[in-house]
mmCIF file of N, CA, C and O in Angstrom:
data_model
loop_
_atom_site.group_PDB
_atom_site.id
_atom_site.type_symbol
_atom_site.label_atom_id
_atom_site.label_comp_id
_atom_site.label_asym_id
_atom_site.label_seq_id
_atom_site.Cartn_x
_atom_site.Cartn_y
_atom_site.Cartn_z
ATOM 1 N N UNK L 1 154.625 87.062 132.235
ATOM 2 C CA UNK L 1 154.333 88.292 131.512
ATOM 3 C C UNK L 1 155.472 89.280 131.794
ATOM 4 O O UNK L 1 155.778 89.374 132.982
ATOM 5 N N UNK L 2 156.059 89.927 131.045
ATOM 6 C CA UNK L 2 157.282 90.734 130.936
ATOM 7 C C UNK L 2 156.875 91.855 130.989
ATOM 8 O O UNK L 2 155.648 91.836 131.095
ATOM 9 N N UNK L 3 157.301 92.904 130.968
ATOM 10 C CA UNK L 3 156.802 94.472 131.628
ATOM 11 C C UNK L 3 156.453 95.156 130.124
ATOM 12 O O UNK L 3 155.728 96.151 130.147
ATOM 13 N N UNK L 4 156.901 94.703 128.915
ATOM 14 C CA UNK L 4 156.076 95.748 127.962
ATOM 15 C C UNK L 4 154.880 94.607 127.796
ATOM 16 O O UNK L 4 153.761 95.007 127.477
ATOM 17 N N UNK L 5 155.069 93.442 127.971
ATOM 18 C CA UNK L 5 153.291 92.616 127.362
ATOM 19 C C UNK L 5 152.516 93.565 128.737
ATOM 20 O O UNK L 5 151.676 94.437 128.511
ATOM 21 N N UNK L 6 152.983 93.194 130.143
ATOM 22 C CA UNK L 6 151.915 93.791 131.109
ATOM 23 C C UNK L 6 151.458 95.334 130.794
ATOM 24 O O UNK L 6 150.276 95.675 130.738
ATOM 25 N N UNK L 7 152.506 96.162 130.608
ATOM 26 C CA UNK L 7 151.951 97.233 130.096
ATOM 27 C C UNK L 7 150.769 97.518 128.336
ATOM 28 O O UNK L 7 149.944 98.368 128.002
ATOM 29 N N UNK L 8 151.272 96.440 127.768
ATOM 30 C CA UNK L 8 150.082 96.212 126.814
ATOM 31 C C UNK L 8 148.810 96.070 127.053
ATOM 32 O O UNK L 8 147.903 96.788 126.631
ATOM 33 N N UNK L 9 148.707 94.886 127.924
ATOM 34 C CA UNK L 9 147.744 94.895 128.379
ATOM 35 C C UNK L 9 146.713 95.443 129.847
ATOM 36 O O UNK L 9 145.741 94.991 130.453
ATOM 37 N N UNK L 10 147.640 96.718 129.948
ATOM 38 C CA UNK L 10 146.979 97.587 131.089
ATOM 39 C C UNK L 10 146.404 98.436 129.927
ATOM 40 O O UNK L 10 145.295 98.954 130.064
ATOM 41 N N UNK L 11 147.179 98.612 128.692
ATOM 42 C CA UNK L 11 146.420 100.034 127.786
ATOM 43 C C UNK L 11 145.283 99.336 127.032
ATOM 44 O O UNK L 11 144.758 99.934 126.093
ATOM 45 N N UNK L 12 144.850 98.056 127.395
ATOM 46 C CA UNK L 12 144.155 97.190 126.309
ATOM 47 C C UNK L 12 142.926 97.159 127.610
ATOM 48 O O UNK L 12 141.780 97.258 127.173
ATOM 49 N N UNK L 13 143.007 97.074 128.645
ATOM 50 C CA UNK L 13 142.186 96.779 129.546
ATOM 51 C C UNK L 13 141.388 98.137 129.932
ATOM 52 O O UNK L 13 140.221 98.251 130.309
ATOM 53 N N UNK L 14 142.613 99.371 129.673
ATOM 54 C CA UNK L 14 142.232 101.169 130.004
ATOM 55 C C UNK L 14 141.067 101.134 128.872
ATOM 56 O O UNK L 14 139.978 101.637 129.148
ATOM 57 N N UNK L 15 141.308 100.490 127.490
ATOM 58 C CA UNK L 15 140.312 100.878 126.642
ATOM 59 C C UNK L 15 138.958 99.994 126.698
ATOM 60 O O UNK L 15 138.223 100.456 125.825
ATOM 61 N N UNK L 16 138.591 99.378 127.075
ATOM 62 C CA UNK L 16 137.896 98.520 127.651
ATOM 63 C C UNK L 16 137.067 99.193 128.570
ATOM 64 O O UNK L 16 135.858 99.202 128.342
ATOM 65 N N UNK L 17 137.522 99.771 129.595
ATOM 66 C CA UNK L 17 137.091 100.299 131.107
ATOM 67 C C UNK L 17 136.110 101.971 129.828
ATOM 68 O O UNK L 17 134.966 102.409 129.701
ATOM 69 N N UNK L 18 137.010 102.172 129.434
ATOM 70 C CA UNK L 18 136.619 103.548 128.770
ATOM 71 C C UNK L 18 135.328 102.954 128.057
ATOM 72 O O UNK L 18 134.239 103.456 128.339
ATOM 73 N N UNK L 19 135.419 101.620 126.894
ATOM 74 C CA UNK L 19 134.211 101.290 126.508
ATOM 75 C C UNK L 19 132.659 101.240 127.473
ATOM 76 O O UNK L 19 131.550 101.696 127.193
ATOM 77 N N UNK L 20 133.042 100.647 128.428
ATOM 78 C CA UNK L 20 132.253 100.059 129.187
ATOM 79 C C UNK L 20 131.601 101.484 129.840
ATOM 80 O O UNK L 20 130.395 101.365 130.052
ATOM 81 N N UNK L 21 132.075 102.599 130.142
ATOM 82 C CA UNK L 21 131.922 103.488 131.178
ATOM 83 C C UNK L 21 130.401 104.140 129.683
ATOM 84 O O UNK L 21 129.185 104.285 129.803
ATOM 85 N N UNK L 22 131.279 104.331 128.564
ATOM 86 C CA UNK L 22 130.651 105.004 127.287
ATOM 87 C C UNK L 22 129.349 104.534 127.486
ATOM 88 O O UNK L 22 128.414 105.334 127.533
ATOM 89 N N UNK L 23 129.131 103.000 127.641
ATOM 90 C CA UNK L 23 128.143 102.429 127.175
ATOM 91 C C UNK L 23 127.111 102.544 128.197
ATOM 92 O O UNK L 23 125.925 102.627 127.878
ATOM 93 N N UNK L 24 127.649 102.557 129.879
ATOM 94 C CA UNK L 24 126.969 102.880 130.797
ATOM 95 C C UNK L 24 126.556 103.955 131.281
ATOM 96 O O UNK L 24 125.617 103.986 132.076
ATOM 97 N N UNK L 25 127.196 105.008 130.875
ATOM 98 C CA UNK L 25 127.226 106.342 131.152
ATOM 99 C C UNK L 25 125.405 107.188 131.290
ATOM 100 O O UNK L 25 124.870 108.105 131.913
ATOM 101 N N UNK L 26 124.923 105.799 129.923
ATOM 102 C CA UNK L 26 123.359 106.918 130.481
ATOM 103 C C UNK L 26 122.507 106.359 131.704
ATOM 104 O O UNK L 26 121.479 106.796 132.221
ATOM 105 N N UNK L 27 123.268 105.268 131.981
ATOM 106 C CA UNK L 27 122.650 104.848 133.615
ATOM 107 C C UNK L 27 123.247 105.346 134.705
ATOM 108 O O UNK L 27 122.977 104.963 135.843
ATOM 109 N N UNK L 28 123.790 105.912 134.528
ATOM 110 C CA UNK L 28 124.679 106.703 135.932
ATOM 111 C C UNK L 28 124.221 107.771 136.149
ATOM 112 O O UNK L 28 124.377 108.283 137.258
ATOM 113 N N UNK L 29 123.261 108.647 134.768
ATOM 114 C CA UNK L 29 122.982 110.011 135.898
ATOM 115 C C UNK L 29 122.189 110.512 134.570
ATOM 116 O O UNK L 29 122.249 109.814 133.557
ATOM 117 N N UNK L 30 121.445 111.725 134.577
ATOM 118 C CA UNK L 30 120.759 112.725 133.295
ATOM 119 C C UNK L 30 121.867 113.414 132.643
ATOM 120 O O UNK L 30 123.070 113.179 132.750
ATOM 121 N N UNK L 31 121.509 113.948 132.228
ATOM 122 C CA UNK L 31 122.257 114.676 130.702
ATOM 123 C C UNK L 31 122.794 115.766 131.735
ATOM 124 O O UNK L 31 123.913 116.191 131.448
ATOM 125 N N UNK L 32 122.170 116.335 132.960
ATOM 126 C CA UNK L 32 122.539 117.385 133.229
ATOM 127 C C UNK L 32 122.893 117.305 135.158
ATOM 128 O O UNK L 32 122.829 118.136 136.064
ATOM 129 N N UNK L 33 123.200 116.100 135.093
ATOM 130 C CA UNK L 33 123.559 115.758 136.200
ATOM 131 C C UNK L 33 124.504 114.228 136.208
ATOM 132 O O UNK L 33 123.863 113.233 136.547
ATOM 133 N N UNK L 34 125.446 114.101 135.980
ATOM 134 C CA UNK L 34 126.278 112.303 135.615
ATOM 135 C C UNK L 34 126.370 111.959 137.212
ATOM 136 O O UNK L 34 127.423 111.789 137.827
ATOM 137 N N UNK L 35 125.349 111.908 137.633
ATOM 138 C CA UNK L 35 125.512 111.238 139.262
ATOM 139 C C UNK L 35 124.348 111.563 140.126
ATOM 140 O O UNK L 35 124.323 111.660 141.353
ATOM 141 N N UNK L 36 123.236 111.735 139.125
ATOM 142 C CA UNK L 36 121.883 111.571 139.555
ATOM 143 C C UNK L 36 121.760 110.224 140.017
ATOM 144 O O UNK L 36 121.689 110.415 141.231
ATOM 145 N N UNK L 37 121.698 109.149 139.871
ATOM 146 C CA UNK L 37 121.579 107.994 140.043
ATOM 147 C C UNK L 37 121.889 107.430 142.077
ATOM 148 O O UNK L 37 121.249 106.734 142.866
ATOM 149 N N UNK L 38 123.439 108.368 142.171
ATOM 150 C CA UNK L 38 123.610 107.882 143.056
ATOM 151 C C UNK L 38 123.487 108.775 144.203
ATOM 152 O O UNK L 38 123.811 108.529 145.365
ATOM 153 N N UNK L 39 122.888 110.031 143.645
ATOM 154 C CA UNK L 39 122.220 111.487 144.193
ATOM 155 C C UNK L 39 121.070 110.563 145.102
ATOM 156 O O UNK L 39 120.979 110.224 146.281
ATOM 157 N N UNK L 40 120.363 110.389 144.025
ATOM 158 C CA UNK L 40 118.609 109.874 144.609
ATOM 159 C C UNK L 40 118.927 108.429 145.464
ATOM 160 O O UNK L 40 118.159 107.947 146.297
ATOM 161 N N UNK L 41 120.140 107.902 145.091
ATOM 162 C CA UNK L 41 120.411 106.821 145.473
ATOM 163 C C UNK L 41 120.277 107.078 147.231
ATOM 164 O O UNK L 41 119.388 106.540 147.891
ATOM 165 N N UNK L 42 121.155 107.844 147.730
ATOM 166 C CA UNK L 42 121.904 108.738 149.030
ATOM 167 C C UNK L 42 120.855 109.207 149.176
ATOM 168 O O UNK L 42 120.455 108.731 150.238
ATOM 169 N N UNK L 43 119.836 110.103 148.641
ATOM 170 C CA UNK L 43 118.694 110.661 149.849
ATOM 171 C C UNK L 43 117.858 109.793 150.250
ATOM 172 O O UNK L 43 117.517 109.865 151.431
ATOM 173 N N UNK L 44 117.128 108.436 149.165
ATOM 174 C CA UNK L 44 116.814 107.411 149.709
ATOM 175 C C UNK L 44 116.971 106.640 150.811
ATOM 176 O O UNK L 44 116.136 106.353 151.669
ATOM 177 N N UNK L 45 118.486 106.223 150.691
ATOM 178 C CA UNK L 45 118.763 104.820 151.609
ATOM 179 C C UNK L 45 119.504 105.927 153.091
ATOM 180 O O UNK L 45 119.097 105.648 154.219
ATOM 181 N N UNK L 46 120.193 106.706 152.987
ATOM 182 C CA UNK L 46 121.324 107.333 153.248
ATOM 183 C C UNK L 46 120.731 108.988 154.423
ATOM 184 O O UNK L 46 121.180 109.502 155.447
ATOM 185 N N UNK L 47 119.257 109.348 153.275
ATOM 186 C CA UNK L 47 118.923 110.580 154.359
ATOM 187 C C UNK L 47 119.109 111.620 153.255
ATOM 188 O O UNK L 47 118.211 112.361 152.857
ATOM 189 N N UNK L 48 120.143 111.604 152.882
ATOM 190 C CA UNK L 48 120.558 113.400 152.145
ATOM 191 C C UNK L 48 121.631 112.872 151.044
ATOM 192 O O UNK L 48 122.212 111.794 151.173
ATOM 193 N N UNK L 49 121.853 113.858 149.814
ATOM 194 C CA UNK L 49 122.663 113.515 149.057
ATOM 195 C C UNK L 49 124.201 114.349 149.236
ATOM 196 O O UNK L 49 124.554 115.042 148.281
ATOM 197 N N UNK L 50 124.873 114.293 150.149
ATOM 198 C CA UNK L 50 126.223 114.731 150.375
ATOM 199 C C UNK L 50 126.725 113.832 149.770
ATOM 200 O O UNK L 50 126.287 112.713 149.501
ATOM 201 N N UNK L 51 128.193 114.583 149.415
ATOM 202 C CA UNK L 51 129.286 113.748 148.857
ATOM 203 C C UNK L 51 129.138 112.748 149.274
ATOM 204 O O UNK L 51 128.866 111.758 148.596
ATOM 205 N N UNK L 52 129.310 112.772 150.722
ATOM 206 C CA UNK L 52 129.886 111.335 151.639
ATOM 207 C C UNK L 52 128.819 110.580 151.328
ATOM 208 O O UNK L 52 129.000 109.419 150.962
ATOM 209 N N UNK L 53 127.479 111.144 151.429
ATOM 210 C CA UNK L 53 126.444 109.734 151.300
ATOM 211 C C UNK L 53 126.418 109.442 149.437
ATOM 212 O O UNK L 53 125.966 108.393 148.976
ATOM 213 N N UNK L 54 126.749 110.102 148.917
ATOM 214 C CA UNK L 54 127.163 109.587 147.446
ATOM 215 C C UNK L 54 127.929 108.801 147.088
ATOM 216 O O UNK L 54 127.889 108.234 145.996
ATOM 217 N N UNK L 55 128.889 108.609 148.092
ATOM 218 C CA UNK L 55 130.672 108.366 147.386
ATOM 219 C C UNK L 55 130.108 106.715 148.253
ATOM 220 O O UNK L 55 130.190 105.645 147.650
ATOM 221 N N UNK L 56 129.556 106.810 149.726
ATOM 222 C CA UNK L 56 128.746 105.550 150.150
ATOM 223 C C UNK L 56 128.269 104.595 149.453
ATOM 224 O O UNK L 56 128.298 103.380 149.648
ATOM 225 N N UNK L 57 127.706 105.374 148.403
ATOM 226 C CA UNK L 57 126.440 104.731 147.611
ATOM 227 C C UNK L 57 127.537 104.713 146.531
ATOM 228 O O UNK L 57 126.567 104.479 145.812
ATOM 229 N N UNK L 58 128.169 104.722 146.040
ATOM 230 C CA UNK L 58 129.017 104.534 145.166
ATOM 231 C C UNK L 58 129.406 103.342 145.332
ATOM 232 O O UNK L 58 129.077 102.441 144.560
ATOM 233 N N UNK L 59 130.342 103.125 146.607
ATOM 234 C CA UNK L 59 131.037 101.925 147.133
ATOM 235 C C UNK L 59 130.055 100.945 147.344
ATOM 236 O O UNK L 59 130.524 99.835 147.090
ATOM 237 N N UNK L 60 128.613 100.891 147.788
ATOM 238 C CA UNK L 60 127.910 100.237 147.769
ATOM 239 C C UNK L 60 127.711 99.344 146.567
ATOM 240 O O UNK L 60 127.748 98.118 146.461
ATOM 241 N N UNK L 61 127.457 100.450 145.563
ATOM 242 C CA UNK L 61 127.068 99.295 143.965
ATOM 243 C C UNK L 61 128.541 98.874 143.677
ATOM 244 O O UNK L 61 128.441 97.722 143.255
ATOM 245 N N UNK L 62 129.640 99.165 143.690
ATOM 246 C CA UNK L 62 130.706 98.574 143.526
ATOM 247 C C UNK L 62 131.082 97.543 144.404
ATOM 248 O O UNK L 62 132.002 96.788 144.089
ATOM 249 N N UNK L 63 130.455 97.416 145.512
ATOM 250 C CA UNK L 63 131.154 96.008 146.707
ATOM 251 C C UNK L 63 130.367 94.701 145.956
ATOM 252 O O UNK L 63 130.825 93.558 145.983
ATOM 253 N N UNK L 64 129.035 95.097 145.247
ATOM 254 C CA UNK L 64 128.657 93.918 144.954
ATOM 255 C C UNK L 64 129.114 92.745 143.893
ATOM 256 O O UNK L 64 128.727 91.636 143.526
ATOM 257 N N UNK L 65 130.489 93.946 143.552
ATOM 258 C CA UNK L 65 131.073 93.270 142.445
ATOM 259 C C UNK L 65 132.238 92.777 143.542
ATOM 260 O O UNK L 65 132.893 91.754 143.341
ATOM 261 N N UNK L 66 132.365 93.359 144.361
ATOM 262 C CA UNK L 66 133.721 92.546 144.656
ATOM 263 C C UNK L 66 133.065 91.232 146.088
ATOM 264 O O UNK L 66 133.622 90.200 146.461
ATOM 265 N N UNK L 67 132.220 91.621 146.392
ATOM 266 C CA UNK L 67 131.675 90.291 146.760
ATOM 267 C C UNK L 67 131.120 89.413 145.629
ATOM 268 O O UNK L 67 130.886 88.327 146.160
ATOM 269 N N UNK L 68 130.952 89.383 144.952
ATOM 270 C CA UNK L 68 130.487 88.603 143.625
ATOM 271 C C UNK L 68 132.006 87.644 143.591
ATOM 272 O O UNK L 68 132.147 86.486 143.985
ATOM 273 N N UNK L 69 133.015 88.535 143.001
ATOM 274 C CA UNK L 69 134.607 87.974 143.103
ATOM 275 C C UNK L 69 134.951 87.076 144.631
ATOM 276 O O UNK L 69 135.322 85.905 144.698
ATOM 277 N N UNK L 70 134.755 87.819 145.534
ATOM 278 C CA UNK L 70 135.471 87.114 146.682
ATOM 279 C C UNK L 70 134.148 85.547 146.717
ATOM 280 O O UNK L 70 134.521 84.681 147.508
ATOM 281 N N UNK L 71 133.082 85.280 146.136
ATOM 282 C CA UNK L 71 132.030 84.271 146.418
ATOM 283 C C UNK L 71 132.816 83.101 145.111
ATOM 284 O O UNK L 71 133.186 81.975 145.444
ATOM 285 N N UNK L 72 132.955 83.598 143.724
ATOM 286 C CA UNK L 72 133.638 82.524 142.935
ATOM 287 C C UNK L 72 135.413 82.512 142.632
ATOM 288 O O UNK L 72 136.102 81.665 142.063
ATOM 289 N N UNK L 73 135.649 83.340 143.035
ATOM 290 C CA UNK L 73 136.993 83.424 142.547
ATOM 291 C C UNK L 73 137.541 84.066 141.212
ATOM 292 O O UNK L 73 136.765 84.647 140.453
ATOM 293 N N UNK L 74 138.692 83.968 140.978
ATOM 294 C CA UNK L 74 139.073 84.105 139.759
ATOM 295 C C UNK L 74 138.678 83.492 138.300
ATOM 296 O O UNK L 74 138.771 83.925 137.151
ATOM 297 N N UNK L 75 138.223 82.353 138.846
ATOM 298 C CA UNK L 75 137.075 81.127 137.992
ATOM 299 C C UNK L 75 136.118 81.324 137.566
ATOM 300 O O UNK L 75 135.730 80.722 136.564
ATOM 301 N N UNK L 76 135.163 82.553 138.392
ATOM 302 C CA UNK L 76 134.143 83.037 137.808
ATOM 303 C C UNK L 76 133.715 82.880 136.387
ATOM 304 O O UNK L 76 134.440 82.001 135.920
ATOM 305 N N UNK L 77 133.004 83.246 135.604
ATOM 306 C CA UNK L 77 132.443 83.643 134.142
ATOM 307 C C UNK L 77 132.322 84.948 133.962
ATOM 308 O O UNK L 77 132.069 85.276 132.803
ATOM 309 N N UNK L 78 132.465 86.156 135.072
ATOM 310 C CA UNK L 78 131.889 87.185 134.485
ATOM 311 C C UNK L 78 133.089 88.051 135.122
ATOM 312 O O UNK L 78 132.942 89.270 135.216
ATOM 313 N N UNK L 79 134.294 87.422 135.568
ATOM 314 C CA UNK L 79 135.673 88.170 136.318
ATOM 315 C C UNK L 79 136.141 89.309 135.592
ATOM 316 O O UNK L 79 136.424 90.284 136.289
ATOM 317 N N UNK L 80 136.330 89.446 133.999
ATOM 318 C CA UNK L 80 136.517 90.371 133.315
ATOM 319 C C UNK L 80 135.854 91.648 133.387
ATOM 320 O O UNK L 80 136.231 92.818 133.333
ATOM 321 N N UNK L 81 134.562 90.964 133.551
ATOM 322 C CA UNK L 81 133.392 92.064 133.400
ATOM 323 C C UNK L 81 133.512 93.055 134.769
ATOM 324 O O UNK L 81 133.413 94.271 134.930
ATOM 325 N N UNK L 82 133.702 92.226 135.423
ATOM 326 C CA UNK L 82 133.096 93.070 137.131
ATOM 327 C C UNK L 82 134.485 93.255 137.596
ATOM 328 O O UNK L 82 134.605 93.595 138.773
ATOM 329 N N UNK L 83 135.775 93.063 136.752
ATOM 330 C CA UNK L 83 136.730 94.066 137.131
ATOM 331 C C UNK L 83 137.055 95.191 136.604
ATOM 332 O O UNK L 83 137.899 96.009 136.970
ATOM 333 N N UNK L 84 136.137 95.203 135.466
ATOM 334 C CA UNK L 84 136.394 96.350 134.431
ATOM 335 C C UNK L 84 134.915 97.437 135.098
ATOM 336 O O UNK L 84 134.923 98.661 134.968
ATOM 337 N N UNK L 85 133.784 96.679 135.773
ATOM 338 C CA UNK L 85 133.043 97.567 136.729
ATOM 339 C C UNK L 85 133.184 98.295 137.649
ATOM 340 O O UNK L 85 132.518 99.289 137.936
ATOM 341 N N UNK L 86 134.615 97.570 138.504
ATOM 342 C CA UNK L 86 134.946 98.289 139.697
ATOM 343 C C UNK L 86 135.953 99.204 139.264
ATOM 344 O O UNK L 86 136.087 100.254 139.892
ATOM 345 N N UNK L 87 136.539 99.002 138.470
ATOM 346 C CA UNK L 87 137.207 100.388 137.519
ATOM 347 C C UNK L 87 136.622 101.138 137.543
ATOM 348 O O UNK L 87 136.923 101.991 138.378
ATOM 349 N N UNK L 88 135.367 101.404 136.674
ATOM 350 C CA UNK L 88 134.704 102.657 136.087
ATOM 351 C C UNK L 88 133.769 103.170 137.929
ATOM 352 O O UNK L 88 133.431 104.291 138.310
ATOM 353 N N UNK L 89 133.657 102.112 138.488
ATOM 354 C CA UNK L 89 133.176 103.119 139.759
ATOM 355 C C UNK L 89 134.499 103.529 140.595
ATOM 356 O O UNK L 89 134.440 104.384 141.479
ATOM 357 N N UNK L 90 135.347 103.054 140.354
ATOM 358 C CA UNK L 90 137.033 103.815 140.989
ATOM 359 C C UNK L 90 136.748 105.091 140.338
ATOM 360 O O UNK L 90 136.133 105.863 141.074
ATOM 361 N N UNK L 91 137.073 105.631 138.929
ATOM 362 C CA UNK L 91 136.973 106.288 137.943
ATOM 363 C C UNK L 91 136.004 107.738 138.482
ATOM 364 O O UNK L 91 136.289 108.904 138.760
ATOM 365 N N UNK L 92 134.685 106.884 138.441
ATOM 366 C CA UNK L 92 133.541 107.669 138.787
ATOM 367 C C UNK L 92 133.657 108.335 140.442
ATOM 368 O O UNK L 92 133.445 109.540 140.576
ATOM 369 N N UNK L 93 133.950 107.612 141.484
ATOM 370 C CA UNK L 93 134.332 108.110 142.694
ATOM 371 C C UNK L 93 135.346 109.025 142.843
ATOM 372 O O UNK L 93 135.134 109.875 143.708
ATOM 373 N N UNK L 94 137.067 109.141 141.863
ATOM 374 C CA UNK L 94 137.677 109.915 141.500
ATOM 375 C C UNK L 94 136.656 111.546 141.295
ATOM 376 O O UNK L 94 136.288 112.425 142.075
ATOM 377 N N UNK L 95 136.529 111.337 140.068
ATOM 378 C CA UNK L 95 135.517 112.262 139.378
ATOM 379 C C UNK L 95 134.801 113.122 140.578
ATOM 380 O O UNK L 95 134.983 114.336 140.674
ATOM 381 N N UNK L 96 133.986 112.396 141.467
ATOM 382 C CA UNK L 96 132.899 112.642 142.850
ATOM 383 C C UNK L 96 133.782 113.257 143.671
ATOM 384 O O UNK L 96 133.246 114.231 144.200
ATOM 385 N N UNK L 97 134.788 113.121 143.968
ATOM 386 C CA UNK L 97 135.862 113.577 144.818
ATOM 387 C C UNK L 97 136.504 114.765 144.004
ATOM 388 O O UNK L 97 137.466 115.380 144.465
#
């Protein structure tokens, strides 16, 4: 892959990550909170909803994708999917920060 195909397909993969976030977006939080989810998540498991126990609980639902990866490999069936997941919780932890 040569540096304008790789860069093609980083802007092909950016739009992708953007789809995916669109489509998930009403599971991540209320209309008037985009991080309710991992609010209630953190006072639950965690005690209190601070950043830190948010951004926790963040990395939490995102490790299960990358243990998912480190269990099949690159071989997987669903590798596309759950790298374009740990994107949008990169994304979303950005955002939290």
């Amino acid at each position: 892959m040569n540096r304008q195909q790789l860069s093609q397909h980083i802007e092909e993969q950016c739009g992708k990550i953007v789809s995916c976030f669109k489509y998930k977006n009403k599971d991540y939080g209320g209309n008037d909170d985009g991080f309710k989810n991992f609010r209630e998540a953190a006072k639950r498991w965690l005690g209190d909803d601070s950043y830190d126990n948010m951004f926790k609980t963040l990395n939490i639902y995102a490790d299960k994708h990358l243990i998912a990866l480190s269990n099949t490999g690159i071989s997987g069936a669903e590798v596309s999917e759950r790298l374009i997941d740990i994107a949008v919780y990169a994304l979303l932890a950005h955002a939290l920060y």
